[in-house]
Coordinates of C-alpha atoms and ligand atoms in Angstrom, one line a residue:
X1 CA 0.1 0.1 -0.1
X2 CA 1.4 3.4 -1.0
X3 CA 2.0 5.6 2.2
X4 CA 0.2 9.0 2.6
X5 CA 2.0 11.7 1.1
X6 CA -0.4 14.6 0.6
X7 CA -3.5 16.3 2.1
X8 CA -5.6 18.1 -0.8
X9 CA -8.1 20.6 0.8
X10 CA -11.2 22.0 -0.9
X11 CA -11.8 25.5 0.1
X12 CA -15.5 26.7 0.3
X13 CA -17.3 24.8 2.9
X14 CA -14.1 23.0 4.2
X15 CA -11.4 25.5 5.1
X16 CA -14.2 28.0 5.9
X17 CA -17.6 28.7 6.0
X18 CA -17.8 31.0 2.9
X19 CA -20.9 30.4 0.9
X20 CA -24.0 31.9 3.3
X21 CA -22.1 35.0 4.6
X22 CA -19.2 35.3 2.3
X23 CA -20.2 34.8 -1.3
X24 CA -23.8 35.0 -1.4
X25 CA -23.7 38.7 0.1
X26 CA -21.0 39.4 -2.3
X27 CA -22.9 38.1 -5.4
X28 CA -25.7 40.1 -4.0
X29 CA -23.7 43.5 -3.7
X30 CA -22.7 42.9 -7.2
X31 CA -26.4 42.6 -8.7
X32 CA -27.2 45.9 -6.6
X33 CA -23.9 47.7 -8.1
X34 CA -25.4 46.6 -11.5
X35 CA -28.7 48.0 -10.7
X36 CA -30.3 44.6 -10.8
X37 CA -32.9 43.6 -8.2
X38 CA -31.9 40.3 -7.8
X39 CA -31.4 38.9 -4.2
X40 CA -30.2 35.5 -3.6
X41 CA -31.8 34.8 -0.1
X42 CA -30.1 32.0 2.0
X43 CA -32.5 29.3 0.7
X44 CA -32.2 30.1 -2.9
X45 CA -28.5 30.2 -2.5
X46 CA -28.7 26.5 -1.0
X47 CA -30.2 25.5 -4.5
X48 CA -28.1 27.5 -6.6
X49 CA -25.1 25.4 -4.9
X50 CA -25.7 22.5 -7.1
X51 CA -23.6 24.2 -9.6
X52 CA -20.1 25.1 -8.6
X53 CA -18.4 28.2 -9.9
X54 CA -19.6 31.7 -9.6
X55 CA -20.0 32.5 -13.3
X56 CA -21.8 29.0 -13.8
X57 CA -23.6 29.5 -10.9
X58 CA -25.1 33.0 -12.2
X59 CA -26.0 31.3 -15.4
X60 CA -27.7 28.5 -14.0
X61 CA -29.9 31.1 -12.0
X62 CA -30.8 33.0 -15.1
X63 CA -31.7 29.3 -16.9
X64 CA -33.8 27.9 -13.9
X65 CA -34.6 30.7 -11.5
X66 CA -34.9 34.0 -13.2
X67 CA -36.2 33.0 -16.9
X68 CA -38.1 36.2 -17.3
X69 CA -34.8 38.3 -17.4
X70 CA -34.1 39.6 -20.7
X71 CA -30.5 38.6 -21.3
X72 CA -28.1 40.8 -22.8
X73 CA -26.6 39.7 -26.4
X74 CA -22.9 39.5 -24.8
X75 CA -24.3 37.2 -22.1
X76 CA -20.6 35.8 -21.3
X77 CA -19.3 39.2 -21.0
X78 CA -22.2 40.3 -18.9
X79 CA -21.6 37.6 -16.4
X80 CA -18.1 37.8 -16.5
X81 CA -18.7 41.5 -15.3
X82 CA -21.1 40.4 -12.6
X83 CA -18.5 37.8 -11.3
X84 CA -15.7 40.3 -11.4
X85 CA -17.5 43.0 -9.1
X86 CA -18.5 39.9 -6.8
X87 CA -15.2 39.1 -6.6
X88 CA -14.1 42.3 -5.5
X89 CA -16.7 42.5 -2.8
X90 CA -15.9 39.0 -1.6
X91 CA -12.0 40.0 -1.6
X92 CA -12.9 43.1 0.4
X93 CA -14.8 40.9 3.0
X94 CA -11.6 38.6 3.2
X95 CA -9.5 41.6 3.8
X96 CA -11.5 42.6 6.6
X97 CA -10.9 39.2 8.2
X98 CA -14.5 38.7 8.1
X99 CA -14.4 35.0 7.4
X100 CA -12.6 32.7 9.7
X101 CA -11.2 29.2 9.1
X102 CA -13.4 26.2 10.4
X103 CA -12.6 24.5 13.9
X104 CA -9.6 22.4 13.6
X105 CA -8.3 23.5 10.0
X106 CA -5.4 25.8 11.4
X107 CA -4.4 22.9 13.8
X108 CA -4.4 20.0 11.0
X109 CA -2.5 22.3 8.7
X110 CA 0.1 22.9 11.2
X111 CA 0.6 19.3 12.2
X112 CA 0.7 18.0 8.6
X113 CA 3.4 20.3 7.9
X114 CA 5.3 19.3 11.0
X115 CA 4.9 15.8 10.2
X116 CA 6.2 16.4 6.3
X117 CA 3.0 15.6 4.4
X118 CA 2.3 18.0 1.4
X119 CA -0.2 20.1 1.2
X120 CA -2.6 21.2 -2.0
X121 CA -5.4 23.1 -2.4
X122 CA -8.1 21.9 -5.0
X123 CA -11.1 24.2 -5.5
X124 CA -13.4 25.8 -8.0
X125 CA -13.2 29.3 -6.5
X126 CA -11.1 31.9 -8.3
X127 CA -7.4 31.7 -7.4
X128 CA -7.2 35.0 -5.7
X129 CA -10.1 34.2 -3.4
X130 CA -7.9 31.4 -2.2
X131 CA -4.7 33.4 -1.7
X132 CA -6.4 36.3 -0.1
X133 CA -8.1 33.6 2.2
X134 CA -5.2 32.0 3.4
X135 CA -3.3 35.3 4.0
X136 CA -6.0 36.7 6.2
X137 CA -6.2 33.4 8.2
X138 CA -2.9 31.8 8.3
X139 CA -0.7 34.9 7.5
X140 CA 1.2 36.1 4.4
X141 CA 3.5 33.1 4.5
X142 CA 0.9 30.3 4.3
X143 CA 0.5 30.4 0.5
X144 CA 4.2 28.9 0.3
X145 CA 3.0 26.0 2.3
X146 CA 0.9 24.5 -0.3
X147 CA 2.7 22.8 -3.1
X148 CA -0.1 23.4 -5.3
X149 CA -3.2 25.5 -5.6
X150 CA -5.7 24.2 -8.2
X151 CA -8.3 26.8 -8.5
X152 CA -11.0 28.5 -10.6
X153 CA -11.0 28.3 -14.5
X154 CA -7.4 26.3 -14.6
X155 CA -9.6 23.5 -15.9
X156 CA -12.7 24.1 -18.1
X157 CA -15.0 21.2 -16.3
X158 CA -15.4 22.2 -12.6
X159 CA -16.4 19.9 -9.8
X160 CA -18.2 17.6 -9.9
X161 CA -15.7 16.4 -12.8
X162 CA -12.8 15.3 -11.5
X163 CA -10.4 17.1 -13.7
X164 CA -9.3 19.6 -11.0
X165 CA -8.1 16.9 -8.8
X166 CA -6.4 15.1 -11.8
X167 CA -4.5 18.4 -12.4
X168 CA -3.6 18.8 -9.1
X169 CA -2.1 15.4 -8.7
X170 CA -0.2 15.8 -12.1
X171 CA 1.3 19.0 -10.7
X172 CA 2.6 17.3 -7.5
X173 CA 3.6 14.3 -9.2
X174 CA 1.3 12.1 -7.2
X175 CA -0.9 9.2 -7.7
X176 CA -4.5 8.9 -6.3
X177 CA -3.4 6.3 -3.7
X178 CA -1.0 8.7 -2.3
X179 CA -3.4 11.4 -1.6
X180 CA -6.2 12.2 1.0
X181 CA -8.7 14.7 0.1
X182 CA -10.8 16.9 2.4
X183 CA -14.2 18.1 1.2
X184 CA -17.7 19.4 2.3
X185 CA -20.1 18.7 -0.6
X186 CA -21.5 15.9 -2.8
X187 CA -19.9 17.7 -5.8
X188 CA -16.7 17.4 -3.8
X189 CA -17.1 13.7 -3.3
X190 CA -17.7 13.1 -6.8
X191 CA -15.0 14.9 -8.1
X192 CA -12.5 13.3 -5.6
X193 CA -13.8 9.9 -6.4
X194 CA -14.0 10.5 -9.9
X195 CA -10.1 11.1 -9.7
X196 CA -9.6 7.7 -8.2
X197 CA -8.8 9.0 -4.9
X198 CA -10.4 6.8 -2.3
X199 CA -9.3 8.5 1.2
X200 CA -11.9 11.2 1.6
X201 CA -13.1 12.9 4.8
X202 CA -15.9 15.0 4.5
X203 CA -16.7 18.0 7.2
X204 CA -20.1 18.6 6.1
X205 CA -21.6 22.2 6.9
X206 CA -25.3 23.8 7.0
X207 CA -25.9 23.9 3.4
X208 CA -24.5 20.1 2.7
X209 CA -25.6 18.2 5.9
X210 CA -28.2 16.5 3.8
X211 CA -26.2 15.9 0.7
X212 CA -25.0 12.3 -0.3
X213 CA -21.9 12.2 0.9
X214 CA -21.5 8.2 0.9
X215 CA -18.1 7.2 -0.7
X216 CA -16.3 9.0 2.0
X217 CA -14.2 7.3 4.4
X218 CA -15.4 9.4 7.4
X219 CA -18.0 12.2 7.6
X220 CA -17.7 14.4 10.4
X221 CA -19.4 17.7 11.3
X222 CA -16.1 19.4 11.8
X223 CA -12.4 18.7 12.4
X224 CA -12.4 19.2 16.1
X225 CA -10.5 21.3 18.3
X226 CA -9.5 21.3 21.9
X227 CA -12.7 21.8 23.9
X228 CA -14.7 21.3 20.7
X229 CA -14.7 17.6 20.0
X230 CA -16.0 16.6 16.4
X231 CA -19.0 14.5 15.9
X232 CA -18.9 11.4 13.4
X233 CA -21.7 11.2 11.3
X234 CA -20.6 8.1 9.4
X235 CA -17.4 6.3 9.5
X236 CA -15.7 3.6 11.3
X237 CA -14.9 5.1 14.7
X238 CA -17.6 6.9 16.3
X239 CA -15.2 7.7 19.3
X240 CA -13.2 10.1 17.6
X241 CA -13.1 13.8 19.2
X242 CA -10.6 15.4 16.5
X243 CA -9.2 14.5 13.2
X244 CA -5.6 14.5 13.2
X245 CA -2.6 13.4 11.2
X246 CA -2.7 9.9 12.9
X247 CA -6.4 9.5 12.3
X248 CA -6.0 10.5 8.8
X249 CA -2.9 7.7 8.2
X250 CA -5.2 5.5 9.9
X251 CA -8.0 5.9 7.4
X252 CA -5.9 6.0 4.7
X253 CA -4.5 2.7 5.3
X254 CA -8.0 1.0 6.2
X255 CA -9.3 2.3 2.8
X256 CA -6.6 0.9 0.8
X257 CA -6.8 -2.3 2.4
X258 CA -10.5 -2.8 2.4
Ligands
XBP301 C1 -17.1 26.4 -4.4 C2 -17.7 27.1 -5.3 C3 -17.4 28.3 -5.7 C4 -17.7 29.4 -4.7 C5 -17.7 30.9 -5.7 O1 -17.2 24.8 -4.4 O2 -19.0 26.7 -6.0 O3 -17.9 28.5 -6.9 O4 -19.3 29.3 -4.3 O5 -16.5 30.9 -6.0 P1 -16.1 23.9 -4.0 P2 -16.1 32.0 -7.6 O6 -16.0 24.2 -2.7 O7 -16.8 22.7 -4.4 O8 -14.9 23.9 -5.0 O9 -17.3 33.1 -7.5 O10 -14.8 32.6 -7.4 O11 -16.4 31.1 -8.7
MG302 MG1 -16.5 22.9 -1.0

């Protein structure tokens, strides 16, 4: 069995709870800037999360939820403009430190680095969103802790397609059986499994808690922190209180033996 070499982290919903109070209000602010009366409520946004990627999500909204809107001739340009404005709002929020990491994320990253595991980011969000989140939460040096940041339009087919994981592993020079992925959603799980990675921990959140994430080695409500234990929702050891490197190595071994 190949030993575990790298942890691959999703960003939105996994490193941080970015969607409800981050991306969503940033989209709404961009719509207001453009003089549009669109307002993505928390509930509607939950439905829109079926599609990953901000530009793709706006298109999905127009296709399915706002069919009466008279789209401009240059729809791609229109969406790109809205999305650019959205990214500026989102980056400003991150810059203000408005979005913290989820519990246990910093603890696990610090431990993984200390123990020589390689780290990667695999996400559909815009690259600048990733580097700004890392900078605002883990400090300006932290971008260099990651051997690969696979993000945004780097591959045309976003999650649930496996392409972004394939690309990240190619950059790292690693095979799927040397990696463990951390995700939060059904789309993320599909992407991971499609890329042939079988070691997979899912930390669900408010938007993803009812999604089908079967196929994960372990499903928890969070990674867990001292004084704030994780709850195992599905997996082998229900007595776990926090997900650390030993747990991940053990899971990796179990997954590849089973
Ligand atoms: C995350 C996303 C992202 C963000 C928006 O999915 O779907 O698109 O919602 O980011 P995952 P952009 O966690 O599965 O990678 O607007 O920058 O595209
Ligand atoms: Mg996610």
